[in-house]
Amino acid sequence: MRTGPALLTALTALAAYYVYTPLPGTLNEPWKLMLLGATFRCAQDLSTFAHYLGLSHHLHVLNFVSSYFDKLDPESSANLKVTDTAFDGVGVRIFEPKKELHGSLQRSIIYVHGGGWALGSARTRSYDSLCRKISENVDAVVVSIEYRLVPNVHFPEQIHDVYTATKYFLQPEILAKYSVDPQRIALSGDSAGGNLAAAVCQQLTQDDDMTTKVKLQALIYPVLQMLDFNTPSYQQNMNMPILNRFVMIEFWLDYINSSYSFAHAMLVNNHTSLDVTEAVSLRQLLNWSSLLPSSFKKNYKPLLQSIGSPSIAQEVPALFDPRASPLIAHKEILRKLPKTYVLTCEHDVLRDDGTMYVKRLEEAGVDVTHDHYEDGFHGCMLFATWPMYFSAGARTRDGYIKWLRENL
Ligand SMILES: *[C@@H]1O[C@H](CO)[C@@H](O)[C@H](O)[C@H]1NC(C)=O
Ligand SMILES: *[C@@H]1O[C@H](CO)[C@@H](O)[C@H](O)[C@H]1NC(C)=O
Ligand SMILES: *[C@@H]1O[C@H](CO)[C@@H](O)[C@H](O)[C@H]1NC(C)=O
């Protein structure tokens, strides 16, 4: 029987081909990241196949594969009381430290989970444990928002959900109910959750009838713009697990309920070429030639097309909407924002989204802390416990928590 070994060799080669991704030497634990990336790709391929067969929308399948079996009931512990409830119709999971308050008030963090506006949940193991950790270590009430996802709803519904739940929580009588100090509330989120947190923070500064203001915003490798998919970090990390450039563009197109047929044009910045009238002034707001440090720019060249695809801008008005891309908000809005924390990772297509926001906020006079992790990759903060432990995961999480402890 010689077909057995031959078949085994072929399968091993195929598996190795599937798993193997060339990764830079500055990453710790590269094999673990390759396996993690292959798991994500496998889930994506399966869901695309199910979509192709007409079984279900591929994002429903992907969400099912990635989180259905992973949703936890709210379970209190010796230190925390955990409950699920709704704030003005929007689901939330609340983590409250168990302690005698004797009339004193506590700090609070409103948390918005990531997952490309389409995946994840406040109830998955990863976000449930992250929020527990934050609540215990910062000693604060954490409100984790269960906003609705793509493809059930699209932009700007996710923002409305986060805004609605936040506004409900910020009412004096609700804060009193949870013994929360109105002066010490932060709004935070990671990845697409960082995008929603940033958008809602901007919106709150324009809402004159809000008596309570958030004290801080803390954004973890946030998504902040869809005008330039050729920033140095997009070029450098275009094939990086667990979020490559093409998948990020697809998440954007799904979020704004647009067609994948635009993806290839957007890949070469055809959607913000110089013949797109609205794009010309907006591109100055994310001009990375002037906004990024040279250690980030390296030798990458800007990609600015003189002739592109102006029809995309006509069909996709969300393209130039600062609620979708908080990085392009005007300075008058940025200067009203609270003290800010931005975490970025070197091996992440979104590194420059966060870094440009840091620079624009500083220029607008906002007090900003920028924590950059040279060995970090997109999503790493969720991989800080066994069996998926990355040292960058634990360090990003602990650094973020430390900043909250010291500043909230
Ligand atoms: C999303 O786009 C599809 C197809 O163009 C359309 O049928 C649907 O009504 C849109 N949904 C929303 C919420 O705009
Ligand atoms: C970006 O900034 C550089 C350097 O300040 C400048 O030369 C260039 O014209 C700017 N590009 C855009 C599109 O504004
Ligand atoms: C970008 O736009 C140019 C000019 O319209 C066009 O020739 C080119 O095919 C477009 N590229 C893509 C990938 O759509």
Coordinates of N, CA, C and O in Angstrom, one line a residue, residues 206-335:
Q206 N -21.6 66.8 21.0 CA -22.5 67.7 20.3 C -23.9 67.7 20.9 O -24.8 68.4 20.4
D207 N -24.2 66.8 21.9 CA -25.5 66.7 22.4 C -25.6 67.6 23.7 O -25.1 67.3 24.7
D208 N -26.3 68.8 23.5 CA -26.3 69.8 24.5 C -27.1 69.4 25.7 O -26.9 69.9 26.8
D209 N -28.1 68.5 25.6 CA -28.9 68.2 26.7 C -28.3 67.0 27.6 O -29.0 66.5 28.5
M210 N -27.1 66.6 27.3 CA -26.4 65.6 28.2 C -25.8 66.4 29.3 O -24.9 67.2 29.2
T211 N -26.3 66.1 30.5 CA -25.7 66.7 31.7 C -24.4 66.0 32.1 O -23.5 66.6 32.6
T212 N -24.4 64.7 31.9 CA -23.2 63.9 32.3 C -22.3 63.8 31.1 O -22.7 63.4 30.0
K213 N -21.0 64.1 31.3 CA -20.0 63.9 30.2 C -19.1 62.7 30.6 O -18.8 62.5 31.8
V214 N -18.6 62.0 29.5 CA -17.7 60.9 29.9 C -16.3 61.6 30.1 O -15.9 62.6 29.5
K215 N -15.6 61.0 31.1 CA -14.3 61.6 31.5 C -13.2 61.1 30.5 O -12.2 61.9 30.3
L216 N -13.3 59.9 30.0 CA -12.2 59.4 29.2 C -12.8 58.6 28.0 O -13.9 58.0 28.1
Q217 N -12.0 58.5 26.9 CA -12.3 57.5 25.9 C -11.0 56.7 25.8 O -9.9 57.2 25.8
A218 N -11.2 55.3 25.6 CA -10.0 54.4 25.5 C -10.3 53.5 24.3 O -11.2 52.7 24.3
L219 N -9.4 53.7 23.3 CA -9.7 53.0 22.0 C -8.5 52.0 21.8 O -7.4 52.3 21.7
I220 N -8.9 50.7 21.6 CA -7.9 49.6 21.4 C -7.9 49.3 20.0 O -9.0 48.9 19.4
Y221 N -6.8 49.3 19.3 CA -6.6 49.1 17.9 C -7.9 49.4 17.1 O -8.5 48.6 16.4
P222 N -8.4 50.7 17.2 CA -9.7 51.1 16.6 C -9.6 51.1 15.0 O -8.6 51.4 14.4
V223 N -10.8 50.9 14.4 CA -11.0 51.1 12.9 C -11.5 52.5 12.8 O -12.5 52.9 13.5
L224 N -10.8 53.4 12.1 CA -11.2 54.8 12.1 C -11.5 55.5 10.8 O -11.9 56.6 10.7
Q225 N -11.2 54.7 9.7 CA -11.4 55.4 8.4 C -11.4 54.4 7.2 O -10.8 53.3 7.3
M226 N -12.2 54.7 6.2 CA -12.2 53.8 5.0 C -11.9 54.6 3.7 O -12.4 54.3 2.6
L227 N -11.1 55.7 3.9 CA -10.8 56.5 2.7 C -9.4 56.1 2.1 O -9.2 56.3 0.9
D228 N -8.6 55.5 2.9 CA -7.2 55.2 2.4 C -6.8 53.8 2.9 O -6.6 53.6 4.1
F229 N -6.9 52.8 2.0 CA -6.5 51.5 2.3 C -5.0 51.2 1.9 O -4.6 50.1 1.7
N230 N -4.3 52.3 1.8 CA -2.8 52.2 1.5 C -2.0 53.0 2.4 O -0.9 53.5 2.0
T231 N -2.4 53.1 3.7 CA -1.5 53.7 4.7 C -0.3 52.8 4.8 O -0.4 51.6 4.4
P232 N 0.8 53.2 5.4 CA 1.9 52.3 5.5 C 1.5 51.0 6.3 O 2.0 49.9 5.9
S233 N 0.7 51.1 7.3 CA 0.3 49.9 8.0 C -0.6 49.0 7.1 O -0.5 47.7 7.2
Y234 N -1.4 49.5 6.3 CA -2.2 48.7 5.4 C -1.3 48.0 4.4 O -1.5 46.8 4.0
Q235 N -0.3 48.8 3.9 CA 0.6 48.1 2.9 C 1.5 47.1 3.6 O 1.6 46.0 3.1
Q236 N 2.1 47.4 4.8 CA 3.0 46.5 5.5 C 2.3 45.2 5.9 O 2.9 44.2 5.9
N237 N 1.0 45.3 6.4 CA 0.4 44.2 7.0 C -0.8 43.6 6.2 O -1.7 43.0 6.7
M238 N -0.7 43.8 4.9 CA -1.9 43.4 4.0 C -2.2 41.9 4.1 O -3.4 41.6 3.9
N239 N -1.2 41.1 4.5 CA -1.6 39.7 4.6 C -1.4 39.1 6.1 O -1.3 37.9 6.3
M240 N -1.5 40.0 7.0 CA -1.2 39.6 8.4 C -2.4 39.0 9.0 O -3.5 39.5 8.9
P241 N -2.2 37.8 9.7 CA -3.3 37.3 10.5 C -3.6 38.2 11.7 O -2.6 38.9 12.1
I242 N -4.7 38.3 12.3 CA -5.9 37.6 11.9 C -6.9 38.5 11.1 O -8.0 38.1 10.8
L243 N -6.3 39.7 10.7 CA -7.1 40.6 10.0 C -6.3 41.1 8.8 O -5.4 41.9 8.9
N244 N -6.6 40.6 7.6 CA -5.9 41.1 6.4 C -6.7 42.2 5.8 O -7.8 42.5 6.1
R245 N -6.0 42.9 4.8 CA -6.6 44.1 4.3 C -7.9 43.8 3.5 O -8.9 44.6 3.7
F246 N -7.9 42.8 2.8 CA -9.1 42.5 2.0 C -10.3 42.2 2.9 O -11.4 42.7 2.6
V247 N -10.1 41.5 3.9 CA -11.2 41.1 4.8 C -11.7 42.4 5.5 O -12.9 42.6 5.7
M248 N -10.7 43.3 5.8 CA -11.2 44.6 6.5 C -12.0 45.4 5.5 O -13.0 46.0 5.9
I249 N -11.7 45.4 4.2 CA -12.5 46.1 3.3 C -13.9 45.5 3.2 O -14.9 46.2 3.1
E250 N -13.9 44.2 3.2 CA -15.2 43.5 3.2 C -16.1 43.8 4.4 O -17.3 44.0 4.3
F251 N -15.4 43.8 5.6 CA -16.2 44.2 6.8 C -16.8 45.6 6.6 O -17.9 45.9 6.9
W252 N -16.0 46.5 6.0 CA -16.5 47.9 5.8 C -17.7 47.9 4.8 O -18.7 48.5 5.1
L253 N -17.6 47.2 3.7 CA -18.6 47.1 2.7 C -19.9 46.5 3.3 O -21.0 47.0 3.0
D254 N -19.7 45.5 4.1 CA -20.9 44.9 4.8 C -21.6 45.9 5.7 O -22.8 46.1 5.8
Y255 N -20.7 46.6 6.5 CA -21.2 47.6 7.5 C -22.0 48.7 6.8 O -23.1 49.0 7.3
I256 N -21.5 49.2 5.7 CA -22.3 50.3 5.1 C -23.2 49.8 4.0 O -23.8 50.5 3.2
N257 N -23.5 48.5 4.1 CA -24.5 47.8 3.2 C -24.2 48.1 1.7 O -25.1 48.5 1.0
S258 N -23.0 47.9 1.4 CA -22.6 48.2 0.0 C -22.1 46.9 -0.7 O -22.1 45.8 0.0
S259 N -21.7 47.0 -1.9 CA -21.4 45.8 -2.7 C -19.9 45.4 -2.7 O -19.1 46.3 -2.8
Y260 N -19.6 44.1 -2.6 CA -18.3 43.7 -2.7 C -17.6 44.0 -4.0 O -16.4 44.0 -4.2
S261 N -18.5 44.4 -5.0 CA -17.9 44.7 -6.3 C -17.0 45.9 -6.3 O -16.2 46.1 -7.2
F262 N -17.1 46.7 -5.2 CA -16.3 47.9 -5.1 C -14.9 47.6 -4.4 O -14.0 48.5 -4.4
A263 N -14.8 46.4 -3.9 CA -13.6 46.1 -3.1 C -12.3 46.3 -3.8 O -11.4 46.9 -3.3
H264 N -12.2 45.8 -5.1 CA -10.9 46.0 -5.8 C -10.6 47.4 -6.1 O -9.4 47.8 -6.1
A265 N -11.6 48.2 -6.4 CA -11.4 49.6 -6.7 C -10.9 50.3 -5.4 O -10.0 51.2 -5.4
M266 N -11.5 49.9 -4.3 CA -11.1 50.6 -3.0 C -9.7 50.2 -2.5 O -9.0 50.9 -1.9
L267 N -9.3 49.0 -2.9 CA -8.0 48.5 -2.6 C -6.9 49.4 -3.2 O -5.9 49.6 -2.6
V268 N -7.2 50.0 -4.3 CA -6.2 50.9 -4.9 C -6.6 52.4 -4.8 O -6.2 53.3 -5.5
N269 N -7.5 52.7 -3.7 CA -7.9 54.0 -3.4 C -8.6 54.7 -4.6 O -8.6 56.0 -4.6
N270 N -9.3 54.0 -5.4 CA -10.0 54.6 -6.5 C -11.3 55.3 -6.0 O -11.8 56.2 -6.7
H271 N -11.7 55.0 -4.8 CA -12.9 55.6 -4.3 C -12.6 57.0 -3.7 O -13.5 57.8 -3.5
T272 N -11.3 57.4 -3.5 CA -11.0 58.7 -3.1 C -9.9 59.3 -4.0 O -9.0 60.0 -3.5
S273 N -10.1 59.1 -5.3 CA -9.2 59.7 -6.2 C -9.4 61.2 -6.4 O -10.4 61.7 -5.8
L274 N -8.5 61.9 -7.0 CA -8.6 63.4 -7.1 C -9.8 63.8 -7.9 O -10.2 65.0 -7.8
D275 N -10.4 63.0 -8.7 CA -11.6 63.4 -9.5 C -12.9 63.1 -8.6 O -14.0 63.3 -9.2
V276 N -12.8 62.7 -7.4 CA -13.9 62.6 -6.5 C -13.9 63.9 -5.7 O -13.1 64.1 -4.8
T277 N -14.9 64.8 -6.0 CA -14.9 66.1 -5.4 C -14.8 66.2 -3.9 O -13.9 66.9 -3.3
E278 N -15.6 65.4 -3.2 CA -15.6 65.4 -1.7 C -14.3 64.9 -1.1 O -14.0 65.2 0.0
A279 N -13.6 64.0 -1.9 CA -12.5 63.4 -1.3 C -11.3 64.3 -1.1 O -10.5 64.1 -0.2
V280 N -11.2 65.3 -2.0 CA -9.9 66.1 -2.0 C -9.7 66.8 -0.7 O -8.6 66.6 -0.1
S281 N -10.7 67.4 -0.1 CA -10.4 68.1 1.2 C -10.3 67.1 2.3 O -9.5 67.3 3.3
L282 N -11.1 66.0 2.2 CA -11.1 65.1 3.3 C -9.8 64.3 3.4 O -9.3 64.0 4.5
R283 N -9.1 64.1 2.3 CA -7.9 63.3 2.3 C -6.8 64.1 3.0 O -5.9 63.5 3.6
Q284 N -6.9 65.4 3.1 CA -6.0 66.2 3.9 C -6.1 65.9 5.4 O -5.1 66.0 6.1
L285 N -7.3 65.4 5.8 CA -7.5 65.1 7.2 C -6.8 63.8 7.6 O -6.7 63.5 8.8
L286 N -6.5 63.0 6.6 CA -5.8 61.7 6.9 C -4.6 61.6 6.0 O -4.2 60.5 5.5
N287 N -3.9 62.7 5.9 CA -2.7 62.7 5.1 C -1.5 62.2 5.9 O -0.9 62.9 6.7
W288 N -1.2 60.9 5.7 CA -0.2 60.3 6.6 C 1.2 60.8 6.4 O 2.0 60.6 7.3
S289 N 1.4 61.4 5.2 CA 2.8 62.0 5.0 C 3.1 63.0 6.1 O 4.2 63.1 6.5
S290 N 2.1 63.7 6.6 CA 2.3 64.7 7.6 C 1.9 64.2 9.0 O 2.4 64.7 10.0
L291 N 1.0 63.2 9.1 CA 0.5 62.8 10.4 C 1.3 61.7 11.1 O 1.1 61.5 12.3
L292 N 2.0 60.9 10.3 CA 2.7 59.7 10.9 C 4.2 60.0 11.2 O 4.8 60.8 10.4
P293 N 4.8 59.4 12.2 CA 6.2 59.6 12.4 C 7.0 58.8 11.4 O 6.4 57.8 10.8
S294 N 8.2 59.1 11.1 CA 8.9 58.5 10.0 C 9.2 57.0 10.3 O 9.3 56.2 9.4
S295 N 9.2 56.6 11.6 CA 9.4 55.2 11.9 C 8.2 54.4 11.5 O 8.3 53.2 11.3
F296 N 7.1 55.0 11.3 CA 5.9 54.3 10.7 C 5.8 54.4 9.2 O 5.4 53.5 8.6
K297 N 6.3 55.5 8.7 CA 6.1 55.7 7.2 C 7.1 54.8 6.5 O 6.8 54.4 5.4
K298 N 8.3 54.6 7.1 CA 9.3 53.8 6.5 C 9.5 54.3 5.0 O 9.6 55.5 4.8
N299 N 9.5 53.3 4.1 CA 9.7 53.8 2.7 C 8.4 53.7 1.9 O 8.5 53.7 0.6
Y300 N 7.3 53.6 2.5 CA 6.0 53.4 1.8 C 5.6 54.7 1.1 O 5.9 55.8 1.6
K301 N 5.0 54.6 0.0 CA 4.6 55.8 -0.8 C 3.1 55.9 -0.7 O 2.3 54.9 -0.8
P302 N 2.6 57.2 -0.7 CA 1.2 57.4 -0.7 C 0.6 56.9 -2.0 O 1.2 57.0 -3.1
L303 N -0.7 56.4 -2.0 CA -1.3 56.1 -3.2 C -2.5 57.0 -3.5 O -3.5 56.9 -2.8
L304 N -2.3 58.0 -4.3 CA -3.3 59.0 -4.6 C -3.5 58.9 -6.1 O -2.7 59.3 -6.9
Q305 N -4.7 58.4 -6.5 CA -5.0 58.3 -7.9 C -5.6 59.6 -8.5 O -6.4 60.3 -7.8
S306 N -5.1 60.0 -9.7 CA -5.7 61.2 -10.2 C -7.1 60.9 -10.8 O -8.0 61.7 -10.7
I307 N -7.2 59.8 -11.5 CA -8.5 59.3 -12.0 C -8.9 58.0 -11.4 O -8.1 57.1 -11.3
G308 N -10.1 58.0 -10.8 CA -10.5 56.8 -10.2 C -11.9 56.4 -10.5 O -12.3 56.3 -11.7
S309 N -12.7 56.1 -9.5 CA -14.1 55.6 -9.7 C -15.1 56.5 -8.9 O -15.6 56.1 -7.9
P310 N -15.4 57.7 -9.5 CA -16.3 58.6 -8.7 C -17.7 58.0 -8.5 O -18.4 58.5 -7.6
S311 N -18.0 57.0 -9.3 CA -19.4 56.5 -9.1 C -19.5 55.8 -7.7 O -20.6 55.8 -7.2
I312 N -18.5 55.3 -7.1 CA -18.6 54.7 -5.8 C -19.1 55.7 -4.8 O -20.0 55.4 -4.0
A313 N -18.5 56.9 -4.8 CA -18.9 57.9 -3.9 C -20.3 58.3 -4.0 O -21.0 58.6 -3.0
Q314 N -20.8 58.3 -5.2 CA -22.3 58.6 -5.4 C -23.2 57.5 -4.8 O -24.2 57.8 -4.3
E315 N -22.7 56.3 -5.0 CA -23.6 55.2 -4.5 C -23.4 54.9 -3.0 O -24.2 54.2 -2.4
V316 N -22.3 55.4 -2.4 CA -22.0 55.1 -1.0 C -21.8 56.3 -0.2 O -20.7 56.7 0.0
P317 N -22.9 57.0 0.1 CA -22.7 58.3 0.9 C -22.0 58.1 2.2 O -21.3 59.1 2.6
A318 N -22.0 57.0 2.8 CA -21.4 56.8 4.1 C -19.9 56.9 4.0 O -19.2 57.1 5.0
L319 N -19.4 56.9 2.8 CA -17.9 57.0 2.6 C -17.3 58.2 3.2 O -16.2 58.1 3.7
F320 N -18.0 59.3 3.2 CA -17.5 60.5 3.7 C -18.2 61.0 5.0 O -18.2 62.2 5.3
D321 N -18.8 60.1 5.7 CA -19.5 60.4 6.9 C -18.6 60.2 8.1 O -18.2 59.0 8.4
P322 N -18.3 61.2 8.9 CA -17.4 61.0 10.1 C -18.0 60.1 11.1 O -17.2 59.6 12.0
R323 N -19.3 59.8 11.1 CA -19.8 58.8 12.0 C -19.3 57.4 11.7 O -19.1 56.6 12.6
A324 N -19.0 57.2 10.4 CA -18.4 55.9 10.0 C -16.9 56.0 10.2 O -16.3 55.0 10.6
S325 N -16.3 57.1 9.8 CA -14.9 57.3 9.9 C -14.5 58.5 10.8 O -14.3 59.6 10.4
P326 N -14.5 58.2 12.1 CA -14.3 59.3 13.1 C -13.0 60.1 12.9 O -12.9 61.2 13.3
L327 N -12.0 59.5 12.2 CA -10.8 60.2 11.9 C -11.0 61.5 11.1 O -10.2 62.4 11.2
I328 N -12.0 61.5 10.3 CA -12.2 62.7 9.4 C -13.1 63.8 10.0 O -13.6 64.7 9.3
A329 N -13.4 63.7 11.3 CA -14.2 64.7 11.9 C -13.4 66.0 11.9 O -12.2 66.0 12.0
H330 N -14.2 67.1 12.0 CA -13.5 68.4 11.9 C -12.9 68.8 13.3 O -13.3 68.3 14.3
K331 N -11.9 69.6 13.3 CA -11.1 70.0 14.5 C -12.0 70.5 15.6 O -11.8 70.3 16.8
E332 N -13.1 71.3 15.2 CA -14.0 71.8 16.2 C -14.7 70.7 17.0 O -15.0 71.0 18.1
I333 N -14.9 69.6 16.4 CA -15.5 68.5 17.1 C -14.4 67.8 17.9 O -14.7 67.4 19.1
L334 N -13.3 67.6 17.4 CA -12.2 66.9 18.1 C -11.8 67.6 19.4 O -11.5 66.9 20.4
R335 N -11.8 68.9 19.3 CA -11.3 69.6 20.5 C -12.2 69.5 21.7 O -11.7 69.8 22.8

